[in-house]
Amino acid sequence: EPADAGELGELPDGWAWVSIAQVGLVLQNGIAKRIGEQGMPYPVLRLVDFKDGLLLKIERRSISLLKDEIMKYSLGANDLLLTRVNGSKDIAGVLVFPNITSTAFCDHFIRVKTTESLVPKFLLYSSRDEKFRKQVERNLVTSAGQHTISQQGFESVDFPLPSLPEQAEIVRRVDELF
């Protein structure tokens, strides 16, 4: 359920609280295929390829994918990945920015394709905010020790959105700090 305005707080002039659904992000679950006899070997990202939200520089597992699977599940340069399911609620619902292409993503992730109204890294940095995380955690479903967030649960999360130039400047400054 969306947070109420009192819980979210005041924003600077020109900013607005918006839900993930309102900014028109395209969300897609990853591929559930673990092996394949048909197709060509293609690298696939898995949860073990990340540590503390950062992509590890390790050799990625490849699976055989058909041409249409490669088209559907290949990452784009500005795609974010949302950890859809994990045993740790601190990891479930966390966004990461793999910053790679020519790689597919497994079904433990939801791909988040951003729109022209959103700088991808701005959403990534916004997702680290305590208010954002509390909303994500309210939308987690727990079963058999696994914490899961659905596309619909993620779409209801609100975050503060400034203009594109302000988003770009905030991202530039945060990148500069790190």
Protein backbone atom coordinates (compact mmCIF):
# COMPACT_ATOMS: atom_id res chain seq x y z
CA GLU A 1 0.00 0.00 0.00
CA PRO A 2 1.24 3.50 -0.74
CA ALA A 3 2.58 5.63 2.05
CA ASP A 4 0.48 8.60 3.16
CA ALA A 5 1.65 12.16 2.57
CA GLY A 6 2.34 12.77 6.28
CA GLU A 7 4.66 9.79 6.43
CA LEU A 8 6.55 10.86 3.30
CA GLY A 9 7.24 14.44 4.34
CA GLU A 10 7.66 17.84 2.75
CA LEU A 11 9.58 18.39 -0.47
CA PRO A 12 11.36 21.37 -2.04
CA ASP A 13 9.45 23.48 -4.59
CA GLY A 14 9.16 21.74 -7.95
CA TRP A 15 9.49 18.25 -6.46
CA ALA A 16 6.60 15.77 -6.15
CA TRP A 17 5.98 12.44 -4.47
CA VAL A 18 5.32 9.90 -7.25
CA SER A 19 4.84 6.17 -7.30
CA ILE A 20 6.98 3.85 -9.38
CA ALA A 21 3.85 3.20 -11.49
CA GLN A 22 3.35 6.93 -12.14
CA VAL A 23 6.74 7.38 -13.82
CA GLY A 24 5.92 4.64 -16.33
CA LEU A 25 8.76 2.26 -15.62
CA VAL A 26 8.67 -1.03 -17.51
CA LEU A 27 9.10 -3.97 -15.14
CA GLN A 28 9.90 -7.50 -16.27
CA ASN A 29 10.74 -10.66 -14.35
CA GLY A 30 13.91 -12.47 -15.44
CA ILE A 31 14.27 -15.77 -17.21
CA ALA A 32 13.60 -18.94 -15.20
CA LYS A 33 15.62 -21.17 -17.53
CA ARG A 34 18.53 -22.90 -15.79
CA ILE A 35 19.87 -24.99 -18.65
CA GLY A 36 19.05 -25.30 -22.28
CA GLU A 37 19.95 -27.58 -25.10
CA GLN A 38 18.84 -25.24 -27.87
CA GLY A 39 20.24 -21.85 -28.63
CA MET A 40 23.61 -20.29 -28.07
CA PRO A 41 25.59 -19.84 -24.85
CA TYR A 42 24.75 -16.46 -23.34
CA PRO A 43 25.90 -14.94 -20.02
CA VAL A 44 23.24 -14.55 -17.32
CA LEU A 45 23.36 -12.53 -14.09
CA ARG A 46 22.44 -14.30 -10.88
CA LEU A 47 22.24 -13.13 -7.27
CA VAL A 48 25.68 -14.60 -6.55
CA ASP A 49 27.13 -12.16 -9.08
CA PHE A 50 26.46 -9.28 -6.64
CA LYS A 51 27.89 -8.42 -3.24
CA ASP A 52 26.61 -5.47 -1.21
CA GLY A 53 24.70 -4.27 -4.26
CA LEU A 54 27.79 -4.19 -6.48
CA LEU A 55 28.49 -6.39 -9.47
CA LEU A 56 31.45 -8.66 -8.84
CA LYS A 57 34.04 -9.04 -11.56
CA ILE A 58 33.69 -12.78 -11.89
CA GLU A 59 33.10 -15.07 -14.80
CA ARG A 60 29.36 -15.27 -15.32
CA ARG A 61 27.49 -18.47 -15.87
CA SER A 62 26.17 -19.01 -19.40
CA ILE A 63 23.01 -20.77 -20.42
CA SER A 64 21.75 -21.68 -23.88
CA LEU A 65 19.23 -19.11 -25.05
CA LEU A 66 17.23 -18.85 -28.22
CA LYS A 67 17.33 -15.62 -30.24
CA ASP A 68 13.92 -14.45 -28.93
CA GLU A 69 15.01 -15.12 -25.33
CA ILE A 70 18.16 -13.06 -25.87
CA MET A 71 16.06 -10.19 -27.25
CA LYS A 72 13.60 -10.37 -24.33
CA TYR A 73 16.05 -10.79 -21.43
CA SER A 74 19.18 -8.84 -22.49
CA LEU A 75 20.05 -5.90 -20.28
CA GLY A 76 20.25 -2.38 -21.65
CA ALA A 77 22.89 0.15 -20.61
CA ASN A 78 20.57 2.04 -18.23
CA ASP A 79 18.58 -0.87 -16.84
CA LEU A 80 18.29 -1.38 -13.10
CA LEU A 81 17.66 -4.73 -11.46
CA LEU A 82 15.39 -5.20 -8.46
CA THR A 83 16.14 -8.22 -6.28
CA ARG A 84 12.77 -9.95 -6.43
CA VAL A 85 13.39 -12.74 -3.94
CA ASN A 86 15.92 -13.49 -1.20
CA GLY A 87 16.22 -15.18 2.16
CA SER A 88 17.31 -11.85 3.63
CA LYS A 89 14.74 -9.05 3.76
CA ASP A 90 17.66 -6.60 3.62
CA ILE A 91 18.44 -7.82 0.10
CA ALA A 92 14.91 -8.47 -1.20
CA GLY A 93 13.58 -5.41 -2.98
CA VAL A 94 17.00 -3.78 -3.40
CA LEU A 95 17.83 -2.06 -6.70
CA VAL A 96 21.23 -2.48 -8.33
CA PHE A 97 22.75 -0.92 -11.44
CA PRO A 98 24.72 -3.62 -13.28
CA ASN A 99 25.84 -1.19 -16.03
CA ILE A 100 26.42 -3.97 -18.54
CA THR A 101 24.86 -5.13 -21.79
CA SER A 102 24.86 -8.42 -23.73
CA THR A 103 23.88 -10.25 -20.56
CA ALA A 104 20.55 -11.77 -19.52
CA PHE A 105 19.12 -11.74 -15.99
CA CYS A 106 17.63 -14.62 -14.01
CA ASP A 107 14.20 -14.83 -12.39
CA HIS A 108 15.51 -13.68 -9.01
CA PHE A 109 15.44 -10.17 -10.51
CA ILE A 110 12.91 -7.77 -11.97
CA ARG A 111 14.36 -5.55 -14.68
CA VAL A 112 13.46 -1.88 -14.29
CA LYS A 113 13.59 0.03 -17.59
CA THR A 114 13.46 3.73 -16.92
CA THR A 115 11.65 6.38 -18.94
CA GLU A 116 12.80 9.75 -20.24
CA SER A 117 11.40 11.41 -17.09
CA LEU A 118 13.84 9.62 -14.82
CA VAL A 119 17.63 9.43 -14.53
CA PRO A 120 18.23 5.73 -13.70
CA LYS A 121 20.83 6.39 -11.03
CA PHE A 122 18.50 8.90 -9.36
CA LEU A 123 16.00 6.09 -8.74
CA LEU A 124 18.86 3.85 -7.59
CA TYR A 125 20.06 6.43 -5.06
CA SER A 126 16.46 7.22 -3.98
CA SER A 127 15.93 3.53 -3.28
CA ARG A 128 18.58 3.68 -0.54
CA ASP A 129 16.43 6.11 1.47
CA GLU A 130 14.84 4.79 4.68
CA LYS A 131 11.33 5.88 3.62
CA PHE A 132 11.69 4.03 0.31
CA ARG A 133 12.95 0.88 2.07
CA LYS A 134 10.10 0.91 4.60
CA GLN A 135 7.58 0.95 1.76
CA VAL A 136 9.38 -1.91 0.00
CA GLU A 137 9.47 -3.94 3.21
CA ARG A 138 5.71 -3.44 3.70
CA ASN A 139 5.20 -4.95 0.25
CA LEU A 140 7.39 -8.02 0.84
CA VAL A 141 5.62 -11.36 1.11
CA THR A 142 7.34 -14.08 3.13
CA SER A 143 6.93 -17.77 2.41
CA ALA A 144 9.23 -20.70 3.25
CA GLY A 145 11.88 -18.29 4.55
CA GLN A 146 12.00 -16.32 1.29
CA HIS A 147 11.10 -12.62 1.10
CA THR A 148 9.54 -11.69 -2.24
CA ILE A 149 8.30 -8.49 -3.84
CA SER A 150 6.03 -8.55 -6.88
CA GLN A 151 6.00 -6.08 -9.73
CA GLN A 152 2.71 -4.68 -8.37
CA GLY A 153 4.18 -4.32 -4.87
CA PHE A 154 7.14 -2.39 -6.25
CA GLU A 155 4.94 -0.17 -8.45
CA SER A 156 3.15 1.22 -5.37
CA VAL A 157 6.36 2.56 -3.76
CA ASP A 158 6.54 6.37 -3.63
CA PHE A 159 9.70 8.46 -3.98
CA PRO A 160 10.49 12.18 -4.37
CA LEU A 161 10.98 13.32 -7.95
CA PRO A 162 12.61 16.62 -8.98
CA SER A 163 13.07 17.90 -12.54
CA LEU A 164 15.44 16.05 -14.89
CA PRO A 165 18.20 18.68 -14.56
CA GLU A 166 18.01 18.43 -10.75
CA GLN A 167 18.09 14.62 -10.93
CA ALA A 168 21.19 14.76 -13.12
CA GLU A 169 22.90 17.24 -10.77
CA ILE A 170 22.10 15.11 -7.70
CA VAL A 171 23.47 12.00 -9.41
CA ARG A 172 26.60 13.90 -10.49
CA ARG A 173 27.23 15.06 -6.92
CA VAL A 174 26.60 11.65 -5.36
CA ASP A 175 28.88 9.99 -7.95
CA GLU A 176 31.53 12.62 -7.17
CA LEU A 177 31.37 11.74 -3.47
CA PHE A 178 31.89 8.05 -4.18
